[in-house]
mmCIF file of C-alpha atoms in Angstrom:
data_model
loop_
_atom_site.group_PDB
_atom_site.id
_atom_site.type_symbol
_atom_site.label_atom_id
_atom_site.label_comp_id
_atom_site.label_asym_id
_atom_site.label_seq_id
_atom_site.Cartn_x
_atom_site.Cartn_y
_atom_site.Cartn_z
ATOM 1 C CA GLY A 3 31.724 -85.375 -85.322
ATOM 2 C CA GLU A 4 32.259 -83.272 -88.398
ATOM 3 C CA SER A 5 31.191 -79.732 -89.081
ATOM 4 C CA VAL A 6 29.141 -79.397 -92.227
ATOM 5 C CA GLY A 7 29.754 -76.397 -94.367
ATOM 6 C CA LEU A 8 31.885 -73.482 -93.364
ATOM 7 C CA HIS A 9 31.797 -70.930 -90.583
ATOM 8 C CA LEU A 10 29.594 -73.011 -88.281
ATOM 9 C CA PRO A 11 29.804 -71.348 -84.882
ATOM 10 C CA THR A 12 29.462 -74.550 -82.832
ATOM 11 C CA LEU A 13 30.507 -78.165 -83.041
ATOM 12 C CA SER A 14 29.390 -80.876 -80.634
ATOM 13 C CA VAL A 15 31.429 -84.054 -80.671
ATOM 14 C CA GLN A 16 31.365 -87.287 -78.713
ATOM 15 C CA GLU A 17 34.427 -87.963 -76.608
ATOM 16 C CA GLY A 18 36.775 -90.228 -78.504
ATOM 17 C CA ASP A 19 35.498 -89.239 -81.933
ATOM 18 C CA ASN A 20 37.462 -87.173 -84.403
ATOM 19 C CA SER A 21 36.663 -83.480 -84.869
ATOM 20 C CA ILE A 22 36.972 -81.438 -88.019
ATOM 21 C CA ILE A 23 36.851 -77.669 -87.859
ATOM 22 C CA ASN A 24 36.704 -75.677 -91.066
ATOM 23 C CA CYS A 25 37.788 -72.204 -91.973
ATOM 24 C CA ALA A 26 37.615 -70.209 -95.183
ATOM 25 C CA TYR A 27 39.878 -67.304 -96.002
ATOM 26 C CA SER A 28 39.572 -64.691 -98.699
ATOM 27 C CA ASN A 29 43.048 -63.253 -99.176
ATOM 28 C CA SER A 30 44.804 -65.176 -101.923
ATOM 29 C CA ALA A 31 48.070 -63.529 -100.838
ATOM 30 C CA SER A 32 47.943 -65.169 -97.392
ATOM 31 C CA ASP A 33 50.845 -67.530 -96.988
ATOM 32 C CA TYR A 34 50.931 -68.414 -93.322
ATOM 33 C CA PHE A 35 48.065 -69.979 -91.422
ATOM 34 C CA ILE A 36 47.666 -70.787 -87.762
ATOM 35 C CA TRP A 37 45.112 -72.529 -85.607
ATOM 36 C CA TYR A 38 44.568 -71.256 -82.077
ATOM 37 C CA LYS A 39 42.617 -72.675 -79.162
ATOM 38 C CA GLN A 40 41.030 -70.291 -76.714
ATOM 39 C CA GLU A 41 39.570 -71.402 -73.433
ATOM 40 C CA SER A 42 37.114 -69.213 -71.584
ATOM 41 C CA GLY A 43 38.751 -66.140 -70.085
ATOM 42 C CA LYS A 44 42.185 -66.929 -71.498
ATOM 43 C CA GLY A 45 44.324 -65.806 -74.388
ATOM 44 C CA PRO A 46 44.693 -67.816 -77.600
ATOM 45 C CA GLN A 47 46.982 -70.805 -77.443
ATOM 46 C CA PHE A 48 48.957 -71.896 -80.500
ATOM 47 C CA ILE A 49 48.002 -75.321 -81.828
ATOM 48 C CA ILE A 50 49.592 -75.758 -85.225
ATOM 49 C CA ASP A 51 50.615 -73.738 -88.232
ATOM 50 C CA ILE A 52 51.155 -74.303 -91.925
ATOM 51 C CA ARG A 53 52.746 -72.351 -94.715
ATOM 52 C CA SER A 54 51.301 -71.991 -98.172
ATOM 53 C CA ASN A 55 53.915 -74.250 -99.749
ATOM 54 C CA MET A 56 52.406 -77.192 -97.875
ATOM 55 C CA ASP A 57 48.960 -78.786 -97.968
ATOM 56 C CA LYS A 58 49.152 -80.892 -94.835
ATOM 57 C CA ARG A 59 50.918 -80.788 -91.523
ATOM 58 C CA GLN A 60 50.567 -83.078 -88.546
ATOM 59 C CA GLY A 61 51.135 -82.534 -84.875
ATOM 60 C CA GLN A 62 50.224 -84.445 -81.786
ATOM 61 C CA ARG A 63 46.590 -85.526 -82.324
ATOM 62 C CA VAL A 64 46.056 -82.607 -84.713
ATOM 63 C CA THR A 65 46.323 -82.252 -88.465
ATOM 64 C CA VAL A 66 45.944 -79.099 -90.501
ATOM 65 C CA LEU A 67 44.943 -79.264 -94.144
ATOM 66 C CA LEU A 68 45.287 -76.370 -96.545
ATOM 67 C CA ASN A 69 43.506 -76.156 -99.888
ATOM 68 C CA LYS A 70 44.725 -73.016 -101.600
ATOM 69 C CA THR A 71 42.557 -73.597 -104.648
ATOM 70 C CA VAL A 72 39.368 -73.003 -102.698
ATOM 71 C CA LYS A 73 40.996 -70.988 -99.897
ATOM 72 C CA HIS A 74 40.027 -73.491 -97.247
ATOM 73 C CA LEU A 75 41.752 -74.544 -94.065
ATOM 74 C CA SER A 76 40.746 -77.319 -91.702
ATOM 75 C CA LEU A 77 41.841 -78.610 -88.330
ATOM 76 C CA GLN A 78 41.360 -82.245 -87.483
ATOM 77 C CA ILE A 79 41.548 -83.378 -83.875
ATOM 78 C CA ALA A 80 41.889 -87.097 -83.336
ATOM 79 C CA ALA A 81 40.245 -88.853 -80.389
ATOM 80 C CA THR A 82 38.696 -85.687 -79.025
ATOM 81 C CA GLN A 83 38.961 -85.298 -75.273
ATOM 82 C CA PRO A 84 36.986 -83.176 -72.770
ATOM 83 C CA GLY A 85 39.993 -80.873 -72.492
ATOM 84 C CA ASP A 86 39.593 -80.039 -76.171
ATOM 85 C CA SER A 87 36.404 -78.109 -75.416
ATOM 86 C CA ALA A 88 37.183 -74.509 -76.380
ATOM 87 C CA VAL A 89 36.809 -71.971 -79.142
ATOM 88 C CA TYR A 90 39.067 -72.589 -82.112
ATOM 89 C CA PHE A 91 40.221 -69.780 -84.377
ATOM 90 C CA CYS A 92 42.038 -69.871 -87.648
ATOM 91 C CA ALA A 93 44.295 -66.933 -88.428
ATOM 92 C CA GLU A 94 46.346 -65.892 -91.429
ATOM 93 C CA ASN A 95 48.875 -63.359 -92.525
ATOM 94 C CA THR A 96 51.189 -62.639 -95.427
ATOM 95 C CA ARG A 97 54.931 -62.486 -95.727
ATOM 96 C CA ASP A 98 54.765 -58.726 -96.249
ATOM 97 C CA ASP A 99 52.389 -57.977 -93.382
ATOM 98 C CA TYR A 100 52.723 -59.809 -90.120
ATOM 99 C CA LYS A 101 49.370 -58.676 -88.817
ATOM 100 C CA LEU A 102 47.115 -61.635 -88.146
ATOM 101 C CA SER A 103 43.576 -61.770 -89.425
ATOM 102 C CA PHE A 104 41.348 -64.011 -87.323
ATOM 103 C CA GLY A 105 38.362 -66.047 -88.412
ATOM 104 C CA ALA A 106 35.057 -65.989 -86.562
ATOM 105 C CA GLY A 107 35.840 -69.005 -84.405
ATOM 106 C CA THR A 108 34.154 -72.353 -83.779
ATOM 107 C CA THR A 109 33.033 -73.434 -80.340
ATOM 108 C CA VAL A 110 33.773 -77.109 -79.782
ATOM 109 C CA THR A 111 31.902 -78.931 -77.046
ATOM 110 C CA VAL A 112 32.929 -82.472 -76.183
ATOM 111 C CA ARG A 113 30.173 -84.754 -74.867
ATOM 112 C CA ALA A 114 31.176 -87.375 -72.334
ATOM 113 C CA GLY B 26 59.790 -70.416 -73.604
ATOM 114 C CA ALA B 27 57.957 -67.527 -75.340
ATOM 115 C CA VAL B 28 55.805 -66.517 -72.404
ATOM 116 C CA VAL B 29 53.786 -63.326 -72.486
ATOM 117 C CA SER B 30 52.171 -61.882 -69.388
ATOM 118 C CA GLN B 31 49.571 -59.189 -68.914
ATOM 119 C CA HIS B 32 48.785 -57.096 -65.882
ATOM 120 C CA PRO B 33 46.255 -56.734 -64.489
ATOM 121 C CA SER B 34 44.260 -59.826 -65.403
ATOM 122 C CA TRP B 35 41.066 -57.956 -64.676
ATOM 123 C CA VAL B 36 40.139 -54.410 -63.732
ATOM 124 C CA ILE B 37 36.951 -52.585 -62.864
ATOM 125 C CA CYS B 38 36.916 -48.821 -63.153
ATOM 126 C CA LYS B 39 34.514 -45.927 -63.116
ATOM 127 C CA SER B 40 33.438 -44.190 -66.284
ATOM 128 C CA GLY B 41 35.754 -41.322 -67.157
ATOM 129 C CA THR B 42 38.872 -42.761 -65.559
ATOM 130 C CA SER B 43 41.942 -44.104 -67.356
ATOM 131 C CA VAL B 44 43.255 -47.630 -67.134
ATOM 132 C CA LYS B 45 46.719 -48.899 -68.030
ATOM 133 C CA ILE B 46 47.321 -52.469 -69.141
ATOM 134 C CA GLU B 47 50.835 -53.905 -69.316
ATOM 135 C CA CYS B 48 52.077 -56.563 -71.702
ATOM 136 C CA ARG B 49 55.434 -58.179 -71.036
ATOM 137 C CA SER B 50 57.478 -60.750 -72.894
ATOM 138 C CA LEU B 51 59.096 -62.687 -70.068
ATOM 139 C CA ASP B 52 61.771 -64.753 -71.771
ATOM 140 C CA PHE B 53 62.374 -63.095 -75.117
ATOM 141 C CA GLN B 54 62.758 -59.700 -76.679
ATOM 142 C CA ALA B 55 59.891 -58.478 -78.785
ATOM 143 C CA THR B 56 60.428 -55.808 -81.378
ATOM 144 C CA THR B 57 56.750 -55.910 -82.220
ATOM 145 C CA MET B 58 53.720 -56.321 -80.015
ATOM 146 C CA PHE B 59 50.094 -56.318 -81.012
ATOM 147 C CA TRP B 60 46.984 -55.271 -79.103
ATOM 148 C CA TYR B 61 43.634 -56.929 -79.706
ATOM 149 C CA ARG B 62 40.167 -56.416 -78.367
ATOM 150 C CA GLN B 63 37.638 -59.208 -78.042
ATOM 151 C CA PHE B 64 33.968 -58.733 -77.238
ATOM 152 C CA PRO B 65 31.947 -61.656 -75.831
ATOM 153 C CA LYS B 66 31.450 -64.506 -78.283
ATOM 154 C CA GLN B 67 33.368 -62.663 -80.971
ATOM 155 C CA SER B 68 36.725 -63.014 -82.597
ATOM 156 C CA LEU B 69 39.870 -61.057 -81.876
ATOM 157 C CA MET B 70 40.056 -57.677 -83.560
ATOM 158 C CA LEU B 71 43.442 -56.079 -84.017
ATOM 159 C CA MET B 72 43.593 -52.608 -82.529
ATOM 160 C CA ALA B 73 47.173 -51.589 -83.134
ATOM 161 C CA THR B 74 50.707 -52.704 -83.857
ATOM 162 C CA SER B 75 53.303 -51.532 -81.392
ATOM 163 C CA ASN B 76 56.942 -51.281 -82.428
ATOM 164 C CA GLU B 77 59.660 -50.670 -79.892
ATOM 165 C CA GLY B 78 60.921 -47.128 -80.000
ATOM 166 C CA SER B 79 58.398 -45.826 -82.498
ATOM 167 C CA LYS B 80 54.786 -44.778 -82.660
ATOM 168 C CA ALA B 81 52.108 -47.427 -82.778
ATOM 169 C CA THR B 82 50.169 -48.088 -85.951
ATOM 170 C CA TYR B 83 46.436 -48.130 -85.361
ATOM 171 C CA GLU B 84 43.829 -50.044 -87.315
ATOM 172 C CA GLN B 85 41.046 -48.186 -89.019
ATOM 173 C CA GLY B 86 38.380 -47.061 -86.593
ATOM 174 C CA VAL B 87 40.596 -47.247 -83.506
ATOM 175 C CA GLU B 88 41.089 -43.872 -81.852
ATOM 176 C CA LYS B 89 44.758 -43.337 -81.127
ATOM 177 C CA ASP B 90 44.037 -40.593 -78.598
ATOM 178 C CA LYS B 91 41.760 -42.893 -76.656
ATOM 179 C CA PHE B 92 43.932 -45.990 -76.735
ATOM 180 C CA LEU B 93 47.440 -44.821 -75.966
ATOM 181 C CA ILE B 94 50.171 -47.336 -76.680
ATOM 182 C CA ASN B 95 53.735 -47.117 -75.459
ATOM 183 C CA HIS B 96 56.447 -49.636 -76.323
ATOM 184 C CA ALA B 97 59.415 -48.249 -74.464
ATOM 185 C CA SER B 98 61.465 -51.415 -74.211
ATOM 186 C CA LEU B 99 61.884 -54.731 -75.981
ATOM 187 C CA THR B 100 59.926 -56.517 -73.285
ATOM 188 C CA LEU B 101 57.143 -54.118 -72.360
ATOM 189 C CA SER B 102 54.231 -52.491 -74.131
ATOM 190 C CA THR B 103 51.422 -50.647 -72.386
ATOM 191 C CA LEU B 104 47.903 -49.839 -73.486
ATOM 192 C CA THR B 105 46.137 -46.996 -71.710
ATOM 193 C CA VAL B 106 42.407 -46.667 -72.167
ATOM 194 C CA THR B 107 41.733 -43.008 -71.523
ATOM 195 C CA SER B 108 38.422 -41.618 -70.299
ATOM 196 C CA ALA B 109 36.945 -45.097 -70.304
ATOM 197 C CA HIS B 110 33.264 -45.600 -70.982
ATOM 198 C CA PRO B 111 31.062 -48.686 -70.534
ATOM 199 C CA GLU B 112 31.329 -49.482 -74.244
ATOM 200 C CA ASP B 113 35.085 -49.909 -73.748
ATOM 201 C CA SER B 114 34.386 -52.902 -71.530
ATOM 202 C CA SER B 115 36.036 -55.808 -73.275
ATOM 203 C CA PHE B 116 38.759 -58.434 -73.138
ATOM 204 C CA TYR B 117 42.069 -56.903 -74.188
ATOM 205 C CA ILE B 118 44.758 -59.281 -75.391
ATOM 206 C CA CYS B 119 48.316 -58.573 -76.398
ATOM 207 C CA SER B 120 50.723 -60.651 -78.408
ATOM 208 C CA ALA B 121 54.437 -60.409 -78.931
ATOM 209 C CA THR B 122 56.679 -61.413 -81.798
ATOM 210 C CA PRO B 123 60.215 -62.512 -80.948
ATOM 211 C CA SER B 124 62.794 -60.380 -82.677
ATOM 212 C CA GLY B 125 63.697 -61.945 -86.007
ATOM 213 C CA ARG B 126 60.707 -64.311 -86.068
ATOM 214 C CA GLY B 127 58.257 -62.162 -87.930
ATOM 215 C CA ASN B 128 55.368 -64.550 -88.417
ATOM 216 C CA GLU B 129 55.070 -65.927 -84.920
ATOM 217 C CA GLN B 130 52.922 -64.295 -82.282
ATOM 218 C CA PHE B 131 52.697 -65.427 -78.684
ATOM 219 C CA PHE B 132 49.636 -64.298 -76.816
ATOM 220 C CA GLY B 133 49.168 -63.019 -73.321
ATOM 221 C CA PRO B 134 46.395 -64.282 -71.052
ATOM 222 C CA GLY B 135 44.230 -61.206 -71.594
ATOM 223 C CA THR B 136 42.872 -58.441 -69.390
ATOM 224 C CA ARG B 137 39.179 -58.176 -68.637
ATOM 225 C CA LEU B 138 38.156 -54.500 -68.421
ATOM 226 C CA THR B 139 34.794 -53.568 -66.970
ATOM 227 C CA VAL B 140 33.802 -49.916 -66.975
ATOM 228 C CA LEU B 141 30.947 -49.009 -64.691
#
């Protein structure tokens, strides 16, 4: 499954398919970006991060892409599993201010 | 490593009472801790930045006299919700930044506050 457009609140994906979650940011000074996963009733869990001097970073089953030109960040999850069902947040901050600014979040539901 | 705990995990209190929430970094020292509030189906909103040994810095619109923050040691920050009202019911989450690692924040599991 793939989210169309930006800021979609929900994404339903078939188990085994790839997921793409999008995020837009507005602060051109942001230079550090993080994706978090939050399961119901729990705190955010770090997934992957990327700095502004990179445009792609890969982890285990996840890839983050950064397009600074259009201020867009995406998280790709390969072979989505039921355990990936959660709310995903992007967050950003700048080198001069370590306070994180969170996006609205996307709820991902994996269909068996 | 980098484990953050919160206590209690949930609390129910009567309107008008005060509630204290603890945030601890278990295996690292945290010069800076952050407190967030999250309403149902919403994102995390930063309430304040807590620096060890100094006064907390509050975000715009957050009442410092209502949400008292104390960061007395490098491993403990507390948030006290004073004279709680039903509208203060929320999920409160803290995060901690290891000393010298400014960008990274490790989050606690959150505290669910319900004010009757």
